[in-house]
Amino acid sequence: MPYIFLLSVLLCGLVPFASAQAADAASALSGGDSAWILVSTVLVTLMLLPGVILFYSGMIRKKNALSISVQTMTGGAILSILWVVCGYSLIFTPGTPFIGGLSKVMLQHVSVTSVLDSVPNIPEVLFCVFELSFAAITPVLVLGACAERMKFSTAMWFTPAWSLLIYMPIGHMTWGPGGLFGTMGAMDFAGGLVVHITSGFSSLVTASVVGRRKDDGITSLAPHNLILTLSGGCLLWVGWFGFNGGSALGANASAAMAILNTQIAACAALCSWLVVEWKMYGKPSVLGAISGAIAGLVAITPGCGFVTPAGALIIGALGGVACLWAVNWPKHRFHFDDALDVWAIHGVGGVLGAILTGVFAASSVAGEGKGGVLEGNWKQLLVQIEVTVFVAVFTIVMTLIILTILKKTVGLCASEKQQLIGLDLTEHGEALR
């Protein structure tokens, strides 16, 4: 009896203590912040479904439009499952400086009541699904580089392997607890390193390894429907407000500044691209206009929450010109077939944005001690250059490893006959009429 009495007293003391802890966690949650991240998650998901699908399918030939669409949609589905299985845990749990741990495999310990210490204002399950939307879109961007010739089966092996070996390590190093880049003080507000440099440089390698399309030089490779591309590009533009603004992880001034900078950079890049294109070719093009806007959106992503609007204007304008150069000169000089110019837009734009973040970061926006070169913080520029080079080299090496394994096992490309007929019919038994 005395033991029962003592146990009951102990439990009575612990229950209020546990309830108090739960109440404290609940009181830190913000309904407004949660609502904004819910909206941002939907906006980023719209970038993939249907944004990337429309953007990509319109830029290639009609006979392959369904192929790239189903690769994008199915790839996104597989990557979402992988995120639940291990992706979230490998990025956002403590581990090594290079990769996270396995404590939240299958999202164990992630519930409607759990909250991260680093993001106490929103439920952890909401943070998880917001980050899922990033993880689902990034690997499928690379498929644009090898569009019209990579087999569907190969693409479905490539995207999860790419996520495991490239996206997750870089994601942990940049955003995860104890990650290498975070401890170095690197600045990447919404994914310049994690999303754009990785997908861009992987696309350069992939396009080079898989080779040119078999009917290149035989038939026209011109886009079959620019209205689809324009519609998809505009969806990407609007979705980018959730991509960048949502990365503030709250409905706050940082999110507002990120959205303002996102719009300014996109508009500046669109205009700079068209001006130069008009001067070079005598006509401004629809494809050039939307490509310029995307280039500006890519370039401002790493610094959108760290720079002033004036800095965003300069970054966007430079991004438009740099990406236009990358679309036109290296591709033709070195004869690699990046079908949808993923490297030129995401790779070049991502590198430019990551480095210029170190130039234009302002302590009035980014916080104390985070000023860029214009404020006398040269160390920040050096850190940005170091991590940019590391990400690019790491991505190139890992992509080569993935492609080498796939080439020796399942093969990379459809046959010449299949490519001439079109992957829609030969791989999926369907075609646009």
XYZ file of N, CA and C in Angstrom, residues 111-363:
759
model
N 4.290 13.921 -35.624
C 2.854 13.800 -35.378
C 2.207 15.180 -35.379
N 0.914 15.203 -35.171
C 0.194 16.477 -35.155
C 0.548 17.306 -33.928
N 1.178 16.697 -32.940
C 1.543 17.441 -31.730
C 3.033 17.752 -31.637
N 3.849 17.167 -32.529
C 5.297 17.397 -32.434
C 5.680 18.732 -33.072
N 6.685 19.357 -32.494
C 7.173 20.662 -32.959
C 8.698 20.640 -32.915
N 9.317 21.192 -33.943
C 10.771 21.292 -33.965
C 11.228 22.483 -33.130
N 12.330 22.330 -32.418
C 12.870 23.442 -31.637
C 13.273 24.606 -32.541
N 13.736 24.289 -33.751
C 14.178 25.340 -34.681
C 13.023 26.054 -35.368
N 11.831 25.424 -35.385
C 10.654 26.040 -36.014
C 9.469 25.838 -35.073
N 9.432 26.545 -33.946
C 8.406 26.283 -32.937
C 7.039 26.865 -33.268
N 6.950 27.656 -34.331
C 5.709 28.365 -34.630
C 4.740 27.593 -35.510
N 5.190 26.459 -36.107
C 4.305 25.653 -36.943
C 4.460 24.183 -36.553
N 3.426 23.363 -36.769
C 3.545 21.937 -36.451
C 4.632 21.278 -37.305
N 5.299 20.284 -36.750
C 6.355 19.609 -37.507
C 5.810 18.931 -38.757
N 4.594 18.410 -38.690
C 4.023 17.736 -39.853
C 3.848 18.721 -41.015
N 3.570 19.983 -40.705
C 3.454 20.994 -41.750
C 4.817 21.335 -42.332
N 5.813 21.476 -41.478
C 7.179 21.707 -41.965
C 7.619 20.557 -42.866
N 7.262 19.337 -42.485
C 7.634 18.157 -43.252
C 7.022 18.180 -44.657
N 5.747 18.490 -44.753
C 5.099 18.452 -46.067
C 5.534 19.643 -46.926
N 5.850 20.772 -46.298
C 6.379 21.905 -47.062
C 7.716 21.534 -47.693
N 8.594 20.922 -46.916
C 9.889 20.518 -47.453
C 9.758 19.367 -48.452
N 8.726 18.554 -48.312
C 8.457 17.507 -49.295
C 8.236 18.109 -50.680
N 7.535 19.226 -50.744
C 7.249 19.836 -52.047
C 8.534 20.260 -52.759
N 9.558 20.654 -52.019
C 10.860 20.981 -52.603
C 11.542 19.707 -53.106
N 11.516 18.674 -52.252
C 12.204 17.429 -52.583
C 11.590 16.736 -53.784
N 10.290 16.931 -54.015
C 9.610 16.269 -55.126
C 9.886 16.952 -56.461
N 10.120 18.245 -56.464
C 10.293 18.966 -57.725
C 11.740 18.988 -58.207
N 12.708 18.968 -57.287
C 14.099 19.199 -57.682
C 14.669 18.126 -58.615
N 14.594 16.830 -58.287
C 15.199 15.839 -59.184
C 14.562 15.792 -60.572
N 13.248 16.064 -60.673
C 12.600 15.966 -61.991
C 13.026 17.106 -62.909
N 13.587 18.174 -62.353
C 14.107 19.238 -63.214
C 15.191 18.700 -64.142
N 15.980 17.754 -63.636
C 17.089 17.197 -64.415
C 16.577 16.442 -65.634
N 15.371 15.888 -65.556
C 14.820 15.127 -66.672
C 14.638 15.993 -67.913
N 14.539 17.305 -67.725
C 14.420 18.189 -68.879
C 15.659 18.200 -69.755
N 16.813 17.926 -69.156
C 18.061 17.938 -69.923
C 18.157 16.759 -70.873
N 17.584 15.624 -70.487
C 17.663 14.413 -71.312
C 16.306 14.055 -71.902
N 15.433 15.056 -72.044
C 14.106 14.834 -72.601
C 14.211 14.298 -74.023
N 13.244 13.498 -74.396
C 13.081 12.935 -75.741
C 14.019 11.773 -76.042
N 14.804 11.326 -75.045
C 15.609 10.130 -75.311
C 15.841 9.237 -74.102
N 15.775 9.702 -72.867
C 15.947 8.796 -71.729
C 14.710 7.922 -71.562
N 14.940 6.630 -71.325
C 13.837 5.696 -71.152
C 13.070 5.998 -69.863
N 11.789 5.677 -69.885
C 10.960 5.905 -68.701
C 11.485 5.114 -67.505
N 11.825 3.841 -67.721
C 12.322 3.006 -66.619
C 13.603 3.580 -66.030
N 14.490 4.072 -66.899
C 15.741 4.656 -66.419
C 15.478 5.925 -65.610
N 14.558 6.745 -66.101
C 14.224 7.984 -65.389
C 13.681 7.691 -63.999
N 12.917 6.612 -63.883
C 12.323 6.270 -62.589
C 13.344 5.678 -61.619
N 14.449 5.148 -62.117
C 15.566 4.765 -61.256
C 16.452 5.968 -60.945
N 16.602 6.826 -61.935
C 17.517 7.961 -61.796
C 17.058 8.940 -60.713
N 15.781 9.296 -60.721
C 15.319 10.355 -59.809
C 15.463 9.988 -58.329
N 15.052 8.792 -57.871
C 15.274 8.489 -56.444
C 16.752 8.328 -56.085
N 17.542 7.756 -57.019
C 18.983 7.634 -56.748
C 19.603 9.019 -56.623
N 19.198 9.934 -57.478
C 19.706 11.307 -57.453
C 19.324 11.984 -56.131
N 18.099 11.759 -55.709
C 17.643 12.364 -54.453
C 18.450 11.853 -53.266
N 18.682 10.542 -53.221
C 19.411 9.945 -52.107
C 20.876 10.378 -52.060
N 21.517 10.455 -53.221
C 22.958 10.682 -53.258
C 23.355 12.142 -53.424
N 22.431 12.990 -53.850
C 22.773 14.403 -54.083
C 21.887 15.339 -53.266
N 20.567 15.258 -53.473
C 19.675 16.226 -52.809
C 19.743 16.113 -51.287
N 19.701 14.911 -50.775
C 19.652 14.748 -49.315
C 20.948 15.152 -48.621
N 22.111 14.753 -49.128
C 23.344 15.253 -48.488
C 23.480 16.774 -48.565
N 23.239 17.356 -49.742
C 23.359 18.816 -49.872
C 22.300 19.516 -49.024
N 21.096 18.940 -48.970
C 20.040 19.514 -48.139
C 20.426 19.522 -46.671
N 21.007 18.431 -46.191
C 21.425 18.394 -44.781
C 22.579 19.354 -44.527
N 23.553 19.379 -45.423
C 24.696 20.279 -45.237
C 24.256 21.737 -45.182
N 23.185 22.069 -45.911
C 22.733 23.458 -45.990
C 21.736 23.814 -44.904
N 20.746 22.968 -44.683
C 19.628 23.287 -43.796
C 19.521 22.413 -42.561
N 20.184 21.274 -42.535
C 20.019 20.332 -41.441
C 20.775 20.728 -40.186
N 20.391 20.170 -39.027
C 21.093 20.469 -37.768
C 22.527 19.958 -37.808
N 23.477 20.861 -37.581
C 24.892 20.496 -37.619
C 25.452 20.323 -39.005
N 24.717 20.773 -40.041
C 25.174 20.636 -41.418
C 26.419 21.467 -41.705
N 27.256 20.973 -42.596
C 28.541 21.605 -42.886
C 28.404 23.052 -43.322
N 27.537 23.318 -44.286
C 27.423 24.681 -44.813
C 26.821 25.631 -43.787
N 25.891 25.121 -43.002
C 25.297 25.949 -41.964
C 26.327 26.399 -40.941
N 27.206 25.484 -40.540
C 28.244 25.847 -39.570
C 29.270 26.793 -40.171
N 29.425 26.758 -41.499
C 30.338 27.674 -42.177
C 29.751 29.076 -42.308
N 28.424 29.188 -42.119
C 27.770 30.476 -42.267
C 27.270 30.755 -43.667
N 27.148 29.707 -44.503
C 26.654 29.895 -45.866
C 25.208 30.373 -45.850
N 24.847 31.173 -46.842
C 23.504 31.751 -46.926
C 22.773 31.166 -48.128
N 21.680 30.483 -47.864
C 20.819 29.947 -48.926
C 19.396 29.972 -48.411
N 18.692 31.035 -48.713
C 17.382 31.261 -48.114
C 16.355 30.238 -48.574
N 16.338 29.930 -49.879
C 15.247 29.088 -50.389
C 15.689 27.993 -51.349
N 17.007 27.752 -51.500
C 17.398 26.600 -52.296
C 18.287 26.854 -53.490
N 19.026 27.930 -53.507
C 19.949 28.157 -54.618
C 20.981 27.047 -54.719
N 21.531 26.647 -53.577
C 22.499 25.550 -53.549
C 21.797 24.206 -53.691
N 20.768 24.008 -52.895
C 20.134 22.702 -52.753
C 19.326 22.321 -53.988
N 18.663 23.277 -54.593
C 17.767 22.998 -55.717
C 18.413 23.316 -57.067
N 18.899 24.530 -57.237
C 19.253 24.988 -58.576
C 20.663 24.595 -59.022
N 21.643 24.763 -58.163
C 23.003 24.376 -58.570
C 23.083 22.860 -58.745
N 22.450 22.114 -57.859
C 22.469 20.656 -57.996
C 21.779 20.204 -59.277
N 20.560 20.661 -59.509
C 19.837 20.232 -60.713
C 20.505 20.754 -61.976
N 21.059 21.964 -61.919
C 21.698 22.542 -63.094
C 22.946 21.793 -63.512
N 23.853 21.542 -62.579
C 25.104 20.875 -62.950
C 24.894 19.387 -63.215
N 23.915 18.792 -62.570
C 23.576 17.414 -62.907
C 23.026 17.331 -64.331
N 22.289 18.337 -64.739
C 21.750 18.370 -66.102
C 22.857 18.476 -67.137
N 23.882 19.264 -66.839
C 25.016 19.384 -67.757
C 25.678 18.024 -67.967
N 25.898 17.306 -66.878
C 26.518 15.986 -66.965
C 25.591 15.000 -67.681
N 24.319 15.010 -67.312
C 23.366 14.064 -67.895
C 23.233 14.266 -69.394
N 23.103 15.511 -69.828
C 22.986 15.793 -71.262
C 24.223 15.325 -72.012
N 25.389 15.489 -71.401
C 26.637 15.089 -72.058
C 26.769 13.572 -72.135
N 26.376 12.867 -71.070
C 26.540 11.417 -71.024
C 25.531 10.706 -71.921
N 24.268 11.121 -71.898
C 23.255 10.427 -72.702
C 23.384 10.739 -74.190
N 24.071 11.818 -74.522
C 24.304 12.141 -75.926
C 23.157 12.916 -76.559
N 23.355 13.260 -77.805
C 22.372 14.056 -78.529
C 21.189 13.201 -78.964
N 20.075 13.856 -79.197
C 18.911 13.142 -79.725
C 19.223 12.589 -81.116
N 18.721 11.403 -81.421
C 19.081 10.716 -82.656
C 18.604 11.448 -83.900
N 17.510 12.199 -83.762
C 17.001 12.922 -84.936
C 17.439 14.384 -84.947
N 18.403 14.719 -84.117
C 18.975 16.062 -84.134
C 19.696 16.264 -85.470
N 19.311 17.285 -86.210
C 19.879 17.533 -87.525
C 19.061 16.919 -88.648
N 18.118 16.019 -88.288
C 17.250 15.399 -89.289
C 15.915 16.120 -89.355
N 15.355 16.399 -88.189
C 14.092 17.127 -88.107
C 14.252 18.330 -87.177
N 13.314 19.227 -87.213
C 13.349 20.413 -86.367
C 13.124 20.024 -84.908
N 13.874 20.648 -84.020
C 13.728 20.415 -82.581
C 12.952 21.542 -81.905
N 12.264 22.349 -82.699
C 11.557 23.514 -82.161
C 10.415 23.102 -81.232
N 10.100 23.922 -80.233
C 8.976 23.627 -79.330
C 7.680 23.466 -80.120
N 6.824 22.561 -79.660
C 5.593 22.310 -80.417
C 4.431 23.186 -79.965
N 4.493 23.742 -78.740
C 3.362 24.545 -78.265
C 3.849 25.532 -77.205
N 4.144 26.744 -77.637
C 4.673 27.739 -76.708
C 3.623 28.278 -75.744
N 2.343 28.113 -76.073
C 1.296 28.523 -75.136
C 1.347 27.638 -73.882
N 1.598 26.337 -74.070
C 1.758 25.450 -72.920
C 2.956 25.890 -72.083
N 4.057 26.189 -72.762
C 5.269 26.615 -72.056
C 5.038 27.923 -71.310
N 4.378 28.866 -71.953
C 4.098 30.149 -71.309
C 3.184 29.960 -70.101
N 2.157 29.108 -70.243
C 1.236 28.857 -69.128
C 1.974 28.193 -67.962
N 2.789 27.178 -68.284
C 3.554 26.517 -67.235
C 4.545 27.450 -66.577
N 5.200 28.287 -67.383
C 6.161 29.244 -66.842
C 5.508 30.246 -65.907
N 4.305 30.696 -66.267
C 3.596 31.640 -65.396
C 3.161 30.973 -64.091
N 2.789 29.692 -64.163
C 2.484 28.959 -62.932
C 3.718 28.837 -62.052
N 4.869 28.606 -62.682
C 6.118 28.560 -61.925
C 6.385 29.909 -61.255
N 6.163 30.975 -61.985
C 6.396 32.324 -61.468
C 5.556 32.570 -60.215
N 4.264 32.292 -60.311
C 3.375 32.516 -59.164
C 3.720 31.547 -58.026
N 3.993 30.285 -58.370
C 4.347 29.313 -57.341
C 5.614 29.672 -56.607
N 6.509 30.409 -57.292
C 7.789 30.794 -56.684
C 7.595 31.706 -55.466
N 6.459 32.391 -55.392
C 6.191 33.211 -54.208
C 6.051 32.322 -52.968
N 5.488 31.127 -53.149
C 5.437 30.176 -52.046
C 6.780 29.530 -51.805
N 7.521 29.270 -52.885
C 8.851 28.672 -52.808
C 9.784 29.555 -51.987
N 9.847 30.828 -52.339
C 10.740 31.759 -51.644
C 10.114 32.349 -50.390
N 8.885 32.828 -50.508
C 8.226 33.435 -49.352
C 7.946 32.437 -48.250
N 7.612 31.212 -48.626
C 7.353 30.184 -47.632
C 8.594 29.771 -46.874
N 9.757 29.986 -47.480
C 11.010 29.597 -46.831
C 11.325 30.456 -45.618
N 10.585 31.534 -45.409
C 10.698 32.306 -44.160
C 10.079 31.531 -43.000
N 9.268 30.497 -43.333
C 8.620 29.637 -42.338
C 7.730 30.415 -41.383
N 7.116 31.459 -41.907
C 6.170 32.243 -41.127
C 5.603 33.369 -41.954
N 4.456 33.885 -41.528
C 3.842 35.045 -42.192
C 4.425 36.292 -41.542
N 5.579 36.712 -42.028
C 6.315 37.776 -41.365
C 6.975 38.702 -42.381
N 7.733 39.657 -41.879
C 8.393 40.629 -42.750
C 9.410 39.966 -43.668
N 10.068 38.922 -43.189
C 11.043 38.213 -44.011
C 10.374 37.585 -45.231
N 9.184 37.011 -45.032
C 8.434 36.435 -46.150
C 8.024 37.523 -47.137
N 7.593 38.663 -46.619
C 7.181 39.766 -47.488
C 8.359 40.282 -48.316
N 9.522 40.422 -47.697
C 10.702 40.873 -48.428
C 11.112 39.854 -49.482
N 11.027 38.573 -49.141
C 11.375 37.527 -50.102
C 10.460 37.570 -51.319
N 9.175 37.792 -51.095
C 8.221 37.859 -52.201
C 8.465 39.101 -53.050
N 8.715 40.237 -52.408
C 9.010 41.462 -53.150
C 10.255 41.280 -54.010
N 11.311 40.755 -53.423
C 12.552 40.543 -54.169
C 12.376 39.542 -55.303
N 11.539 38.542 -55.079
C 11.264 37.541 -56.110
C 10.626 38.194 -57.338
N 9.634 39.034 -57.105
C 8.956 39.714 -58.219
C 9.899 40.677 -58.941
N 10.666 41.436 -58.190
C 11.578 42.410 -58.797
C 12.621 41.704 -59.662
N 13.210 40.643 -59.149
C 14.255 39.932 -59.893
C 13.701 39.296 -61.160
N 12.516 38.702 -61.071
C 11.909 38.079 -62.255
C 11.649 39.107 -63.345
N 11.113 40.247 -62.962
C 10.809 41.295 -63.947
C 12.086 41.881 -64.545
N 13.100 42.088 -63.711
C 14.364 42.637 -64.201
C 15.036 41.677 -65.185
N 15.000 40.376 -64.868
C 15.624 39.383 -65.749
C 14.861 39.251 -67.061
N 13.542 39.269 -66.988
C 12.744 39.212 -68.217
C 13.121 40.369 -69.150
N 13.200 41.556 -68.596
C 13.506 42.737 -69.415
C 14.934 42.697 -69.958
N 15.903 42.314 -69.117
C 17.288 42.292 -69.584
C 17.485 41.226 -70.652
N 16.852 40.070 -70.484
C 16.936 38.994 -71.491
C 16.383 39.490 -72.823
N 15.176 40.107 -72.790
C 14.542 40.541 -74.039
C 15.319 41.644 -74.731
N 15.877 42.566 -73.960
C 16.649 43.658 -74.563
C 17.852 43.108 -75.321
N 18.589 42.214 -74.683
C 19.780 41.639 -75.327
C 19.377 40.758 -76.503
N 18.340 39.946 -76.320
C 17.869 39.077 -77.401
C 17.396 39.909 -78.601
N 16.691 40.970 -78.335
C 16.202 41.873 -79.386
C 17.374 42.465 -80.158
N 18.393 42.848 -79.418
C 19.585 43.414 -80.046
C 20.318 42.374 -80.879
N 20.379 41.133 -80.380
C 21.126 40.076 -81.069
C 20.394 39.542 -82.293
N 19.083 39.325 -82.173
C 18.344 38.624 -83.226
C 17.292 39.469 -83.915
N 17.116 40.699 -83.452
C 16.175 41.588 -84.129
C 14.737 41.457 -83.681
N 14.437 40.434 -82.845
C 13.065 40.235 -82.381
C 13.060 39.707 -80.949
N 12.154 40.212 -80.121
C 11.991 39.625 -78.775
C 11.025 38.444 -78.876
N 11.350 37.327 -78.220
C 10.536 36.125 -78.365
C 9.735 35.818 -77.103
N 8.649 35.084 -77.287
C 7.839 34.625 -76.162
C 8.663 33.691 -75.274
N 9.380 32.748 -75.900
C 10.205 31.821 -75.140
C 11.296 32.569 -74.381
N 11.844 33.609 -74.991
C 12.854 34.413 -74.321
C 12.294 35.140 -73.112
N 11.078 35.647 -73.236
C 10.463 36.387 -72.131
C 10.267 35.496 -70.908
N 9.676 34.321 -71.104
C 9.413 33.468 -69.955
C 10.708 32.826 -69.449
N 11.648 32.552 -70.351
C 12.950 32.018 -69.915
C 13.688 33.045 -69.070
N 13.610 34.313 -69.471
C 14.240 35.372 -68.687
C 13.641 35.477 -67.296
N 12.318 35.396 -67.213
C 11.662 35.464 -65.906
C 12.119 34.315 -65.012
N 12.178 33.099 -65.571
C 12.618 31.941 -64.780
C 14.073 32.127 -64.344
N 14.904 32.675 -65.233
C 16.311 32.922 -64.880
C 16.408 33.865 -63.680
N 15.597 34.906 -63.663
C 15.597 35.831 -62.529
C 15.109 35.185 -61.258
N 14.095 34.334 -61.373
C 13.577 33.630 -60.201
C 14.625 32.699 -59.608
N 15.356 32.017 -60.484
C 16.436 31.136 -60.015
C 17.524 31.945 -59.319
N 17.945 33.036 -59.964
C 19.070 33.815 -59.446
C 18.774 34.430 -58.079
N 17.531 34.810 -57.835
C 17.217 35.475 -56.572
C 16.913 34.484 -55.454
N 16.709 33.220 -55.771
C 16.304 32.244 -54.760
C 17.242 32.175 -53.549
N 18.560 32.067 -53.721
C 19.411 31.954 -52.516
C 19.433 33.205 -51.658
N 19.225 34.374 -52.256
C 19.359 35.610 -51.498
C 18.080 36.378 -51.275
N 16.922 35.796 -51.623
C 15.675 36.567 -51.600
C 15.338 37.124 -50.219
N 15.754 36.439 -49.176
C 15.474 36.927 -47.829
C 16.648 37.618 -47.174
N 17.700 37.877 -47.967
C 18.920 38.478 -47.407
C 19.309 39.804 -48.059
N 18.745 40.113 -49.226
C 19.161 41.311 -49.958
C 18.045 42.349 -49.975
N 18.410 43.570 -50.303
C 17.424 44.640 -50.442
C 16.789 44.582 -51.830
N 15.673 45.275 -52.055
C 15.082 45.317 -53.401
C 16.047 45.823 -54.466
N 16.917 46.767 -54.105
C 17.906 47.250 -55.074
C 18.862 46.117 -55.464
N 19.273 45.321 -54.478
C 20.126 44.173 -54.761
C 19.415 43.154 -55.629
N 18.126 42.935 -55.368
C 17.339 41.993 -56.168
C 17.237 42.456 -57.613
N 17.100 43.748 -57.814
C 17.027 44.304 -59.176
C 18.307 44.003 -59.948
N 19.445 44.218 -59.320
C 20.729 43.977 -59.980
C 20.939 42.485 -60.223
N 20.638 41.659 -59.224
C 20.798 40.208 -59.376
C 19.923 39.699 -60.516
N 18.679 40.166 -60.577
C 17.777 39.733 -61.638
C 18.258 40.150 -63.012
N 18.668 41.399 -63.152
C 19.131 41.892 -64.455
C 20.365 41.130 -64.930
N 21.314 40.906 -64.026
C 22.511 40.141 -64.388
C 22.166 38.686 -64.687
N 21.207 38.132 -63.942
C 20.798 36.754 -64.172
C 20.212 36.552 -65.558
N 19.409 37.505 -66.015
C 18.821 37.392 -67.344
C 19.880 37.357 -68.434
N 20.858 38.246 -68.337
C 21.919 38.319 -69.352
C 22.817 37.086 -69.287
N 23.202 36.665 -68.073
C 24.100 35.518 -67.924
C 23.458 34.240 -68.444
N 22.186 34.028 -68.141
C 21.517 32.808 -68.585
C 21.260 32.818 -70.080
N 20.994 33.979 -70.652
C 20.857 34.071 -72.113
C 22.164 33.693 -72.782
N 23.277 34.172 -72.247
C 24.591 33.795 -72.783
C 24.792 32.290 -72.682
N 24.421 31.700 -71.550
C 24.618 30.263 -71.348
C 23.751 29.434 -72.289
N 22.569 29.918 -72.607
C 21.700 29.211 -73.543
C 22.302 29.209 -74.942
N 22.965 30.298 -75.321
C 23.395 30.459 -76.706
C 24.827 30.028 -76.995
N 25.784 30.328 -76.107
C 27.179 30.096 -76.498
C 27.732 28.724 -76.107
N 27.775 28.335 -74.824
C 28.426 27.055 -74.477
C 27.783 25.845 -75.156
N 26.469 25.861 -75.238
C 25.734 24.734 -75.811
C 26.153 24.478 -77.261
N 26.309 25.550 -78.011
C 26.686 25.400 -79.414
C 28.192 25.236 -79.587
N 28.948 25.790 -78.677
C 30.408 25.669 -78.766
C 30.863 24.249 -78.439
N 30.234 23.616 -77.436
C 30.685 22.294 -76.995
C 29.738 21.168 -77.422
N 28.645 21.523 -78.099
C 27.766 20.544 -78.764
C 27.137 19.525 -77.811
N 26.752 19.945 -76.624
C 25.973 19.049 -75.761
C 24.496 19.401 -75.917
N 23.652 18.395 -75.777
C 22.227 18.562 -76.064
C 21.416 18.613 -74.778
N 21.487 19.738 -74.091
C 20.627 19.979 -72.931
C 19.290 20.450 -73.496
N 18.357 19.506 -73.653
C 17.149 19.747 -74.438
C 16.370 20.982 -73.994
N 16.266 21.196 -72.695
C 15.445 22.299 -72.187
C 16.264 23.336 -71.429
N 17.577 23.359 -71.692
C 18.481 24.379 -71.148
C 18.422 24.466 -69.619
N 18.391 23.317 -68.984
C 18.311 23.285 -67.517
C 19.600 23.822 -66.898
N 20.751 23.425 -67.467
C 22.013 23.943 -66.923
C 22.120 25.452 -67.114
N 21.757 25.929 -68.288
C 21.891 27.359 -68.579
C 21.050 28.214 -67.640
N 19.865 27.735 -67.277
C 18.971 28.515 -66.417
C 19.250 28.229 -64.940
N 19.182 26.961 -64.560
C 19.305 26.619 -63.135
C 20.756 26.592 -62.670
N 21.647 26.048 -63.484
C 23.049 25.973 -63.082
C 23.714 27.331 -63.050
N 23.666 28.034 -64.180
C 24.309 29.353 -64.266
C 23.588 30.354 -63.373
N 22.253 30.356 -63.423
C 21.499 31.277 -62.571
C 21.707 30.995 -61.094
N 21.786 29.704 -60.726
C 22.004 29.347 -59.327
C 23.370 29.775 -58.819
N 24.406 29.552 -59.639
C 25.764 29.965 -59.252
C 25.839 31.477 -59.101
N 25.302 32.183 -60.086
C 25.326 33.650 -60.029
C 24.610 34.152 -58.776
N 23.423 33.599 -58.506
C 22.654 34.045 -57.345
C 23.327 33.732 -56.030
N 23.928 32.535 -55.932
C 24.593 32.151 -54.674
C 25.774 33.058 -54.383
N 26.566 33.380 -55.413
C 27.739 34.231 -55.207
C 27.327 35.681 -54.957
N 26.355 36.173 -55.721
C 25.930 37.566 -55.547
C 25.204 37.782 -54.216
N 24.690 36.710 -53.618
C 24.132 36.838 -52.269
C 25.213 37.311 -51.308
N 26.434 36.814 -51.508
C 27.557 37.252 -50.684
C 27.971 38.682 -50.947
N 27.561 39.216 -52.094
C 27.881 40.606 -52.439
C 26.820 41.559 -51.903
N 25.549 41.198 -52.083
C 24.458 42.138 -51.811
C 23.716 41.891 -50.500
N 24.072 40.867 -49.748
C 23.398 40.632 -48.476
C 23.511 41.869 -47.586
N 22.403 42.229 -46.977
C 22.370 43.431 -46.139
C 21.971 43.056 -44.718
N 22.720 43.521 -43.750
C 22.414 43.185 -42.362
C 21.045 43.719 -41.947
